[in-house]
Coordinates of N, CA and C in Angstrom, one line a residue:
Chain A
E11 N 22.2 -7.9 8.0 CA 21.6 -7.3 6.8 C 20.7 -8.1 5.9
T12 N 19.4 -8.2 5.9 CA 18.7 -9.0 5.1 C 18.5 -8.5 3.6
G13 N 18.7 -7.2 3.5 CA 18.4 -6.8 2.0 C 16.8 -6.4 1.8
V14 N 16.1 -6.6 2.9 CA 14.7 -6.1 2.7 C 14.4 -4.8 3.4
T15 N 14.0 -3.7 2.9 CA 13.7 -2.5 3.5 C 12.2 -2.1 3.4
Q16 N 11.8 -1.8 4.6 CA 10.4 -1.2 4.6 C 10.3 0.1 5.0
S17 N 9.1 0.9 4.5 CA 8.9 2.1 4.8 C 7.3 2.5 5.0
P18 N 6.7 3.3 5.7 CA 7.6 4.0 6.8 C 7.9 3.1 8.0
T19 N 8.8 3.5 8.8 CA 9.1 2.7 10.0 C 7.8 2.7 11.1
H20 N 7.4 3.9 11.3 CA 6.3 4.3 12.1 C 5.2 5.0 11.6
L21 N 3.9 4.9 11.7 CA 2.9 5.7 11.4 C 1.7 5.5 12.2
I22 N 1.0 6.7 12.4 CA -0.3 6.9 13.2 C -1.5 7.2 12.1
K23 N -2.5 6.4 12.3 CA -3.7 6.7 11.4 C -4.8 6.6 12.5
T24 N -6.0 7.3 11.9 CA -7.3 7.1 12.7 C -8.2 6.2 12.1
R25 N -9.1 5.5 12.9 CA -10.0 4.6 12.5 C -10.8 5.0 11.1
G26 N -10.9 4.1 10.2 CA -11.6 4.3 8.9 C -10.6 4.8 7.9
Q27 N -9.5 5.2 8.2 CA -8.5 5.8 7.1 C -8.1 4.5 6.4
Q28 N -7.1 4.8 5.4 CA -6.5 3.9 4.6 C -4.9 4.1 4.7
V29 N -4.3 3.2 4.6 CA -2.8 3.0 4.8 C -2.0 2.2 3.6
T30 N -0.9 2.6 3.1 CA 0.0 1.8 2.1 C 1.4 1.7 2.8
L31 N 1.7 0.6 2.9 CA 3.1 0.1 3.4 C 3.8 -0.4 2.3
R32 N 5.2 0.0 2.4 CA 6.0 -0.4 1.3 C 7.1 -1.2 1.6
C33 N 7.6 -2.2 0.7 CA 8.6 -3.0 0.9 C 9.7 -3.1 -0.4
S34 N 10.9 -3.2 0.0 CA 11.9 -3.4 -1.2 C 12.6 -4.6 -0.8
S35 N 12.5 -5.7 -1.7 CA 13.2 -6.8 -1.5 C 14.5 -7.1 -2.2
Q36 N 15.0 -8.0 -2.1 CA 16.3 -8.5 -2.7 C 16.2 -8.8 -4.2
S37 N 17.1 -8.3 -5.0 CA 16.9 -8.8 -6.4 C 17.1 -10.3 -6.5
G38 N 16.3 -10.7 -7.3 CA 16.3 -12.3 -7.5 C 15.4 -13.1 -6.6
H39 N 14.8 -12.3 -5.5 CA 13.9 -13.0 -4.7 C 12.5 -12.7 -5.2
N40 N 11.9 -13.5 -6.0 CA 10.7 -13.2 -6.6 C 9.3 -13.4 -5.9
T41 N 9.6 -14.0 -4.6 CA 8.4 -14.2 -3.8 C 8.5 -13.4 -2.4
V42 N 7.4 -12.6 -2.4 CA 7.4 -11.7 -1.2 C 6.1 -12.0 -0.5
S43 N 6.2 -11.8 0.9 CA 5.1 -12.2 1.7 C 4.9 -11.1 2.6
W44 N 3.7 -10.9 3.3 CA 3.5 -10.0 4.4 C 2.9 -10.6 5.5
Y45 N 3.4 -10.3 6.7 CA 2.9 -10.7 7.9 C 2.5 -9.6 8.9
Q46 N 1.6 -10.0 10.0 CA 1.0 -9.0 10.9 C 1.5 -9.5 12.3
Q47 N 2.2 -8.8 13.1 CA 2.5 -9.0 14.5 C 2.0 -8.3 15.4
A48 N 0.9 -8.8 16.2 CA 0.3 -8.0 17.3 C 1.3 -8.3 18.6
L49 N 1.3 -7.3 19.4 CA 2.1 -7.3 20.5 C 2.1 -8.6 21.4
G50 N 3.1 -9.2 21.5 CA 3.5 -10.4 22.4 C 2.9 -11.7 21.6
Q51 N 2.6 -11.6 20.2 CA 2.4 -12.7 19.5 C 3.3 -13.0 18.5
G52 N 3.1 -14.2 17.8 CA 4.1 -14.4 16.7 C 3.5 -13.7 15.4
P53 N 4.1 -13.6 14.4 CA 3.6 -13.0 13.2 C 2.5 -14.0 12.6
Q54 N 1.5 -13.2 12.1 CA 0.4 -14.0 11.2 C 0.6 -13.7 9.8
F55 N 0.4 -14.8 9.0 CA 0.6 -14.5 7.5 C -0.5 -13.9 6.8
I56 N -0.3 -12.9 6.1 CA -1.4 -12.2 5.5 C -1.5 -12.7 4.0
F57 N -0.5 -12.5 3.2 CA -0.5 -13.0 1.9 C 0.9 -13.0 1.3
Q58 N 1.0 -13.8 0.0 CA 2.2 -13.8 -0.6 C 1.9 -13.6 -2.0
Y59 N 3.1 -12.9 -2.6 CA 3.0 -12.7 -4.0 C 4.2 -13.3 -4.7
Y60 N 3.8 -13.8 -5.9 CA 4.9 -14.6 -6.7 C 4.8 -14.1 -8.1
R61 N 5.9 -13.3 -8.6 CA 5.8 -12.7 -9.9 C 4.5 -12.1 -10.2
E62 N 4.4 -11.1 -9.2 CA 3.5 -10.1 -9.3 C 2.0 -10.5 -9.2
E63 N 1.7 -11.9 -8.6 CA 0.3 -12.4 -8.6 C 0.2 -12.8 -7.1
E64 N -0.9 -12.8 -6.4 CA -1.1 -13.2 -5.1 C -1.3 -14.8 -5.4
N65 N -0.7 -15.6 -4.6 CA -0.7 -17.0 -4.8 C -1.0 -17.7 -3.4
G66 N -1.3 -17.1 -2.3 CA -1.5 -17.4 -1.0 C -2.0 -16.5 -0.2
R67 N -3.1 -16.7 0.6 CA -3.7 -15.7 1.4 C -3.9 -16.3 2.8
G68 N -3.7 -15.6 3.9 CA -4.1 -16.0 5.3 C -5.6 -15.7 5.5
N69 N -5.8 -15.7 6.8 CA -7.3 -15.4 7.2 C -7.3 -13.9 7.7
F70 N -7.2 -13.0 6.4 CA -7.4 -11.8 6.7 C -8.5 -11.2 5.6
P71 N -9.3 -10.3 6.0 CA -10.5 -9.7 5.0 C -9.8 -9.1 3.7
P72 N -10.7 -9.0 2.8 CA -10.3 -8.2 1.5 C -9.8 -6.9 1.7
R73 N -10.2 -6.2 2.7 CA -9.7 -4.8 3.0 C -8.1 -4.8 3.1
F74 N -7.4 -6.0 3.2 CA -6.1 -6.0 3.1 C -5.7 -6.6 1.7
S75 N -5.1 -5.8 1.0 CA -4.6 -6.0 -0.4 C -3.3 -5.7 -0.7
G76 N -2.6 -6.0 -1.8 CA -1.3 -6.0 -1.9 C -1.0 -5.8 -3.5
L77 N 0.3 -5.4 -3.7 CA 0.8 -5.4 -5.1 C 2.3 -5.7 -5.1
Q78 N 2.7 -6.4 -6.0 CA 4.2 -6.6 -6.3 C 4.5 -6.1 -7.6
F79 N 5.6 -5.5 -7.8 CA 6.1 -4.7 -9.0 C 7.3 -5.5 -9.5
P80 N 7.5 -5.3 -10.8 CA 8.7 -6.1 -11.5 C 10.0 -5.8 -10.8
N81 N 10.2 -4.6 -10.1 CA 11.4 -4.4 -9.5 C 11.6 -4.9 -8.1
Y82 N 10.9 -5.8 -7.9 CA 10.9 -6.8 -6.5 C 10.4 -5.8 -5.4
S83 N 9.8 -4.6 -5.6 CA 9.3 -3.9 -4.5 C 7.8 -4.3 -4.4
S84 N 7.1 -4.2 -3.2 CA 5.8 -4.5 -3.0 C 5.1 -3.5 -2.1
E85 N 3.7 -3.7 -2.1 CA 3.0 -2.6 -1.2 C 1.9 -3.6 -0.5
L86 N 1.6 -3.0 0.7 CA 0.5 -3.8 1.4 C -0.4 -2.4 1.8
N87 N -1.7 -2.8 1.2 CA -2.8 -1.6 1.6 C -3.7 -2.1 2.3
V88 N -4.2 -1.3 3.3 CA -5.4 -1.6 4.2 C -6.2 -0.5 4.3
N89 N -7.5 -0.9 3.9 CA -8.6 0.1 3.9 C -9.4 0.1 5.2
A90 N -10.3 1.2 5.5 CA -11.2 1.2 6.6 C -10.5 0.7 7.8
L91 N -9.4 1.3 8.1 CA -8.8 0.8 9.5 C -9.4 0.7 10.7
E92 N -9.2 -0.2 11.5 CA -9.8 -0.6 12.8 C -8.7 -0.5 13.6
L93 N -9.2 -0.5 14.9 CA -8.3 -0.3 16.1 C -7.4 -1.7 16.2
D94 N -8.0 -2.8 15.8 CA -7.2 -3.9 15.9 C -6.2 -4.1 14.8
D95 N -6.1 -3.2 14.0 CA -5.1 -3.5 12.9 C -3.7 -2.9 13.4
S96 N -3.7 -2.3 14.6 CA -2.6 -1.7 15.2 C -1.5 -2.9 15.4
A97 N -0.4 -3.0 14.8 CA 0.4 -4.0 14.8 C 1.8 -3.7 14.2
L98 N 2.6 -4.5 14.1 CA 4.0 -4.5 13.5 C 3.8 -5.2 12.1
Y99 N 3.7 -4.6 11.0 CA 3.8 -5.3 9.8 C 5.1 -5.5 9.3
L100 N 5.3 -6.9 8.8 CA 6.6 -7.3 8.3 C 6.5 -8.0 6.9
C101 N 7.5 -7.4 6.2 CA 7.7 -7.9 4.8 C 8.7 -8.9 4.7
A102 N 8.7 -10.1 3.9 CA 9.7 -11.0 3.9 C 9.9 -11.4 2.4
S103 N 11.0 -11.6 2.0 CA 11.4 -12.1 0.8 C 12.1 -13.6 0.9
S104 N 11.9 -14.5 -0.1 CA 12.2 -15.8 0.0 C 13.5 -16.2 -1.0
R105 N 14.4 -17.1 -0.4 CA 15.3 -17.5 -1.4 C 14.5 -18.8 -1.9
P106 N 15.1 -19.5 -3.2 CA 14.5 -20.7 -3.5 C 14.7 -21.9 -2.6
T107 N 15.5 -21.7 -1.6 CA 15.5 -22.8 -0.5 C 14.3 -22.7 0.4
G108 N 13.3 -21.5 0.2 CA 12.4 -21.4 1.2 C 12.7 -20.6 2.4
E109 N 14.0 -20.2 2.5 CA 14.3 -19.5 3.7 C 13.8 -18.0 3.6
L110 N 13.2 -17.4 4.6 CA 12.6 -16.2 4.6 C 13.4 -15.1 5.1
F111 N 13.6 -14.0 4.7 CA 14.4 -12.8 5.1 C 13.4 -11.7 5.3
F112 N 13.5 -11.1 6.7 CA 12.4 -10.2 7.0 C 13.1 -8.6 6.9
G113 N 12.2 -7.7 6.6 CA 12.6 -6.4 7.0 C 12.4 -6.0 8.4
E114 N 12.6 -4.7 8.7 CA 12.6 -4.2 10.1 C 11.1 -3.9 10.5
G115 N 10.3 -3.9 9.6 CA 8.8 -3.7 9.9 C 8.2 -2.4 9.9
S116 N 7.1 -2.0 9.8 CA 6.4 -0.9 9.9 C 5.4 -1.1 11.2
R117 N 5.7 0.1 12.0 CA 4.7 0.0 13.3 C 3.6 0.7 13.1
L118 N 2.4 0.3 12.9 CA 1.2 1.0 12.6 C 0.3 1.1 14.0
T119 N 0.0 2.4 14.2 CA -0.9 2.6 15.5 C -2.2 3.3 14.8
V120 N -3.4 2.7 15.2 CA -4.8 3.2 14.8 C -5.3 3.6 16.1
L121 N -5.7 5.1 15.9 CA -6.4 5.7 17.1 C -7.9 5.9 16.8
Chain B
K30 N -5.3 -27.6 10.9 CA -4.5 -26.5 10.9 C -3.3 -26.5 11.7
Q31 N -2.1 -26.1 11.2 CA -0.9 -26.3 12.0 C -0.9 -25.2 13.0
E32 N -0.5 -25.7 14.4 CA -0.3 -24.9 15.5 C 1.2 -25.1 15.9
V33 N 1.9 -24.2 16.3 CA 3.2 -24.2 16.8 C 3.3 -23.6 18.3
T34 N 3.9 -24.5 19.2 CA 4.0 -24.0 20.7 C 5.4 -24.0 21.0
Q35 N 5.7 -22.9 21.6 CA 7.2 -22.7 22.2 C 7.0 -22.6 23.7
I36 N 8.0 -23.4 24.3 CA 8.1 -23.5 25.8 C 9.6 -23.6 26.1
P37 N 9.8 -22.7 27.1 CA 8.9 -21.9 28.0 C 8.6 -20.4 27.3
A38 N 7.8 -19.6 27.8 CA 7.4 -18.4 27.1 C 8.5 -17.3 27.5
A39 N 9.3 -17.5 28.7 CA 10.3 -16.6 29.1 C 11.2 -17.6 30.0
L40 N 12.7 -17.1 29.8 CA 13.7 -17.7 30.4 C 14.7 -16.7 30.7
S41 N 15.2 -16.9 32.0 CA 16.3 -16.1 32.4 C 17.4 -17.0 32.9
V42 N 18.6 -16.7 32.4 CA 19.8 -17.4 32.8 C 20.9 -16.5 32.9
P43 N 21.8 -17.1 33.9 CA 23.3 -16.3 34.0 C 24.2 -16.5 32.9
E44 N 24.9 -15.5 32.7 CA 25.9 -15.4 31.5 C 26.8 -16.8 31.5
G45 N 27.1 -17.3 30.5 CA 27.9 -18.4 30.2 C 27.2 -19.8 30.3
E46 N 25.9 -19.7 30.7 CA 25.0 -21.0 30.7 C 24.8 -21.5 29.3
N47 N 24.6 -22.8 29.3 CA 24.1 -23.4 28.0 C 22.6 -23.6 28.2
L48 N 21.8 -23.4 27.1 CA 20.4 -23.5 27.3 C 19.8 -24.1 25.9
V49 N 18.4 -24.5 26.3 CA 17.8 -25.3 25.2 C 16.3 -24.6 25.1
L50 N 15.8 -24.1 24.1 CA 14.7 -23.7 23.7 C 13.8 -24.7 23.0
N51 N 12.5 -24.9 23.2 CA 11.7 -25.9 22.6 C 10.6 -25.4 21.8
C52 N 10.4 -26.1 20.8 CA 9.3 -25.8 19.6 C 8.7 -27.2 19.4
S53 N 7.3 -27.1 19.3 CA 6.6 -28.2 19.0 C 5.4 -27.8 17.9
F54 N 5.1 -28.8 17.0 CA 4.3 -28.5 16.1 C 3.3 -29.6 15.7
T55 N 1.9 -29.4 15.4 CA 1.1 -30.5 15.5 C 1.0 -31.2 14.2
D56 N 1.4 -30.7 13.0 CA 1.4 -31.4 11.9 C 2.6 -31.6 11.4
S57 N 3.0 -32.7 11.2 CA 4.4 -33.4 10.9 C 4.9 -33.0 9.4
A58 N 3.7 -32.9 8.7 CA 4.0 -32.8 7.0 C 4.5 -31.4 7.0
I59 N 5.8 -31.2 7.2 CA 6.4 -29.8 7.0 C 7.5 -29.8 5.8
Y60 N 7.6 -28.6 5.1 CA 8.7 -28.7 4.1 C 9.9 -28.1 4.8
N61 N 10.0 -27.2 5.8 CA 11.1 -26.9 6.6 C 10.7 -26.1 8.0
L62 N 11.8 -25.9 8.7 CA 11.6 -25.0 9.9 C 12.6 -24.2 10.0
Q63 N 12.3 -23.0 10.6 CA 13.3 -21.8 10.6 C 13.1 -21.3 12.0
W64 N 14.2 -21.0 12.6 CA 14.4 -20.3 13.8 C 14.9 -18.7 13.7
F65 N 14.2 -18.0 14.3 CA 14.5 -16.5 14.2 C 14.7 -15.8 15.6
R66 N 15.4 -14.7 15.6 CA 15.6 -14.0 16.8 C 14.8 -12.7 16.3
Q67 N 14.2 -12.0 17.6 CA 13.6 -10.8 17.4 C 14.1 -9.9 18.5
D68 N 14.7 -8.7 18.2 CA 14.9 -7.7 19.3 C 13.7 -6.8 19.5
P69 N 13.6 -6.2 20.6 CA 12.4 -5.5 20.9 C 12.1 -4.4 19.7
G70 N 10.9 -4.4 19.2 CA 10.4 -3.5 18.2 C 11.1 -3.6 17.0
K71 N 12.0 -4.7 16.8 CA 12.6 -4.7 15.5 C 11.9 -6.0 14.7
G72 N 12.6 -6.2 13.5 CA 12.1 -7.2 12.6 C 12.8 -8.5 12.9
L73 N 12.6 -9.6 12.2 CA 13.2 -10.9 12.5 C 14.5 -11.2 11.7
T74 N 15.3 -11.8 12.6 CA 16.7 -12.2 11.8 C 16.6 -13.8 11.9
S75 N 16.9 -14.2 10.7 CA 16.9 -15.6 10.5 C 18.3 -16.3 11.1
L76 N 18.0 -17.3 11.9 CA 19.1 -17.9 12.6 C 19.6 -19.2 12.0
L77 N 18.7 -20.1 11.7 CA 18.8 -21.3 11.2 C 17.6 -21.8 10.5
L78 N 18.0 -22.6 9.3 CA 16.9 -23.2 8.5 C 17.2 -24.6 8.5
I79 N 16.2 -25.5 8.6 CA 16.4 -26.9 8.6 C 15.3 -27.5 7.7
Q80 N 15.8 -28.1 6.5 CA 14.8 -28.7 5.7 C 14.3 -30.0 6.2
S81 N 13.1 -30.3 5.8 CA 12.5 -31.4 6.4 C 13.4 -32.8 6.3
S82 N 14.3 -32.9 5.4 CA 15.1 -34.2 5.3 C 16.2 -34.1 6.2
Q83 N 16.5 -32.9 6.9 CA 17.6 -32.7 7.7 C 17.3 -33.1 9.1
R84 N 18.3 -33.4 10.0 CA 18.1 -33.7 11.4 C 18.5 -32.5 12.4
E85 N 19.6 -31.7 11.7 CA 20.1 -30.5 12.5 C 20.9 -29.6 11.7
Q86 N 21.1 -28.5 12.2 CA 21.8 -27.2 11.7 C 22.5 -26.6 12.7
T87 N 23.7 -26.2 12.3 CA 24.7 -25.6 13.3 C 25.2 -24.2 12.8
S88 N 25.1 -23.0 13.5 CA 25.7 -21.9 13.3 C 26.5 -21.3 14.4
G89 N 27.8 -21.3 14.5 CA 28.4 -20.8 15.6 C 28.0 -21.5 17.1
R90 N 27.6 -20.6 17.9 CA 27.1 -21.3 19.2 C 25.7 -21.9 18.9
L91 N 25.1 -21.8 17.9 CA 23.7 -22.2 17.9 C 23.6 -23.8 17.2
N92 N 22.8 -24.4 17.5 CA 22.5 -25.8 17.1 C 21.1 -26.0 17.1
A93 N 20.3 -26.2 16.1 CA 19.0 -26.6 16.0 C 18.9 -27.9 15.4
S94 N 17.9 -28.7 16.3 CA 17.6 -30.1 15.7 C 16.1 -30.2 15.5
L95 N 15.9 -31.3 14.6 CA 14.5 -31.2 14.1 C 14.1 -32.8 14.1
D96 N 13.0 -33.2 14.8 CA 12.5 -34.6 14.8 C 11.1 -34.3 14.3
K97 N 10.9 -34.5 12.8 CA 9.8 -34.3 12.4 C 8.7 -35.4 12.8
S98 N 9.0 -36.5 13.1 CA 8.0 -37.6 13.2 C 7.3 -37.2 14.6
S99 N 8.0 -36.6 15.6 CA 7.5 -36.3 16.8 C 7.1 -34.9 16.9
G100 N 7.3 -34.1 15.8 CA 6.7 -32.7 15.8 C 7.6 -31.8 16.8
R101 N 8.9 -32.0 16.9 CA 9.6 -31.2 17.9 C 10.9 -30.5 17.1
S102 N 11.4 -29.5 17.6 CA 12.6 -28.8 17.4 C 13.2 -28.4 18.6
T103 N 14.6 -28.3 18.7 CA 15.2 -27.7 19.8 C 16.0 -26.7 19.3
L104 N 16.4 -25.5 19.8 CA 17.5 -24.6 19.7 C 18.4 -24.5 20.9
Y105 N 19.6 -25.0 20.6 CA 20.5 -25.1 21.7 C 21.6 -23.9 21.6
I106 N 21.6 -23.1 22.6 CA 22.6 -22.0 22.5 C 23.7 -22.3 23.6
A107 N 24.9 -22.4 23.0 CA 26.1 -22.6 24.1 C 26.7 -21.4 24.6
A108 N 27.2 -21.5 25.8 CA 28.0 -20.4 26.5 C 27.2 -19.0 26.2
S109 N 26.0 -18.9 26.8 CA 25.1 -17.7 26.6 C 25.8 -16.3 27.0
Q110 N 25.3 -15.2 26.2 CA 26.1 -13.9 26.5 C 24.8 -13.0 26.6
P111 N 25.1 -11.9 27.2 CA 24.1 -11.0 27.4 C 23.5 -10.4 26.0
G112 N 24.3 -10.5 25.0 CA 23.9 -10.0 23.7 C 22.9 -11.0 23.0
D113 N 22.8 -12.3 23.7 CA 21.7 -13.1 23.1 C 20.5 -12.8 23.6
S114 N 20.2 -12.0 24.6 CA 18.9 -11.5 25.1 C 18.0 -11.0 24.0
A115 N 16.8 -11.7 23.8 CA 16.0 -11.4 22.7 C 14.9 -12.4 22.8
T116 N 13.9 -12.3 21.9 CA 12.8 -13.2 21.8 C 13.2 -14.2 20.6
Y117 N 13.0 -15.5 20.8 CA 13.3 -16.4 19.7 C 12.1 -17.2 19.3
L118 N 12.0 -16.9 18.0 CA 10.7 -17.6 17.4 C 11.1 -18.8 16.5
C119 N 10.2 -19.7 16.6 CA 10.1 -20.9 15.8 C 9.1 -20.9 14.6
A120 N 9.5 -21.2 13.4 CA 8.2 -21.1 12.4 C 8.4 -22.3 11.5
V121 N 7.2 -22.9 11.2 CA 7.4 -24.0 10.3 C 6.5 -23.7 8.9
R122 N 7.0 -24.2 7.8 CA 6.4 -24.2 6.4 C 5.7 -25.6 6.0
G123 N 4.6 -25.5 5.8 CA 3.9 -26.8 5.4 C 4.3 -27.4 4.2
A124 N 4.2 -28.6 4.0 CA 4.7 -29.5 2.7 C 3.9 -29.3 1.5
S125 N 2.6 -29.0 1.8 CA 1.6 -28.9 0.6 C 0.5 -28.0 0.9
G126 N -0.2 -27.7 -0.2 CA -1.6 -26.9 0.0 C -1.3 -25.6 0.8
A127 N -2.3 -25.0 1.2 CA -2.2 -23.8 1.6 C -1.2 -23.4 2.7
G128 N -0.9 -24.5 3.4 CA 0.3 -24.2 4.3 C 1.6 -24.2 3.7
S129 N 1.9 -24.5 2.8 CA 3.1 -24.4 1.9 C 3.5 -22.9 1.5
Y130 N 2.5 -22.0 1.4 CA 2.8 -20.5 1.1 C 3.1 -19.8 2.4
Q131 N 3.1 -20.3 3.6 CA 3.2 -19.4 4.7 C 4.0 -20.1 5.8
L132 N 4.6 -19.3 6.6 CA 5.2 -19.9 7.8 C 4.3 -19.7 8.9
T133 N 4.0 -20.6 9.8 CA 3.3 -20.6 11.0 C 4.1 -20.5 12.0
F134 N 4.0 -19.5 12.9 CA 5.0 -19.1 14.0 C 4.3 -19.5 15.3
G135 N 5.3 -19.8 16.3 CA 4.9 -19.7 17.6 C 5.1 -18.4 18.3
K136 N 4.5 -18.3 19.6 CA 4.6 -16.9 20.2 C 5.9 -16.6 20.7
G137 N 6.8 -17.5 20.6 CA 8.2 -17.1 20.9 C 8.6 -17.4 22.4
T138 N 10.0 -17.4 22.7 CA 10.6 -17.5 24.1 C 11.4 -16.3 24.2
K139 N 10.9 -15.4 25.2 CA 11.9 -14.4 25.6 C 13.0 -14.8 26.4
L140 N 14.3 -14.6 26.0 CA 15.4 -14.9 26.7 C 16.1 -13.8 27.3
S141 N 16.5 -13.8 28.7 CA 17.1 -12.9 29.2 C 18.5 -13.4 29.8
V142 N 19.7 -13.1 29.3 CA 20.9 -13.5 29.8 C 21.5 -12.5 30.7
I143 N 21.7 -12.9 31.9 CA 22.1 -12.0 33.0 C 23.6 -11.9 33.3
P144 N 24.4 -10.7 33.1 CA 25.6 -10.7 33.3 C 26.2 -11.1 34.5

């Protein structure tokens, strides 16, 4: 049990639509990060939030955006969905040691 | 740019065998290295975290070693069980700059333990 919960677990969208994925992390873990995992690949870093501000970003376009809230919850928003956005989206929170704990993920399918 | 490679991509062993999974990384300036387990369609479960100043970590039947200078880590699993069947992922966090904000993952080793 990692204490990180994500919703929804599965969803299907069509190309051009927008999606919001949600994450609730452990109390006291004030860093949250999001990763995209395509089938058969390792997770790829999207961005990280610390105290409600983005402080690190991977090689993803601006249509991937996020929010972090004071209650340790977080959102990942993706606009103008493309077929290649189909993936498992993982949320992770960090201990001060730097150890990451992941949720079960949200499986997004874009048709 | 940090790159992480895991060999082999897939491994099948009989139950009870001891086994070693390998991970290599190109930039030795890391803050830590973490091993994860992933069951099909599921999230990642943290197995072991090794800080850059450490040489190894142990948890139950698992032992992970780190040789930062050579850019290598191994995950040793003793007395394998069918329940160990999963994909094992290695990830490193950079020591500074943009790499310090993220984990860079390998593609994983898919392990099958045959009863």
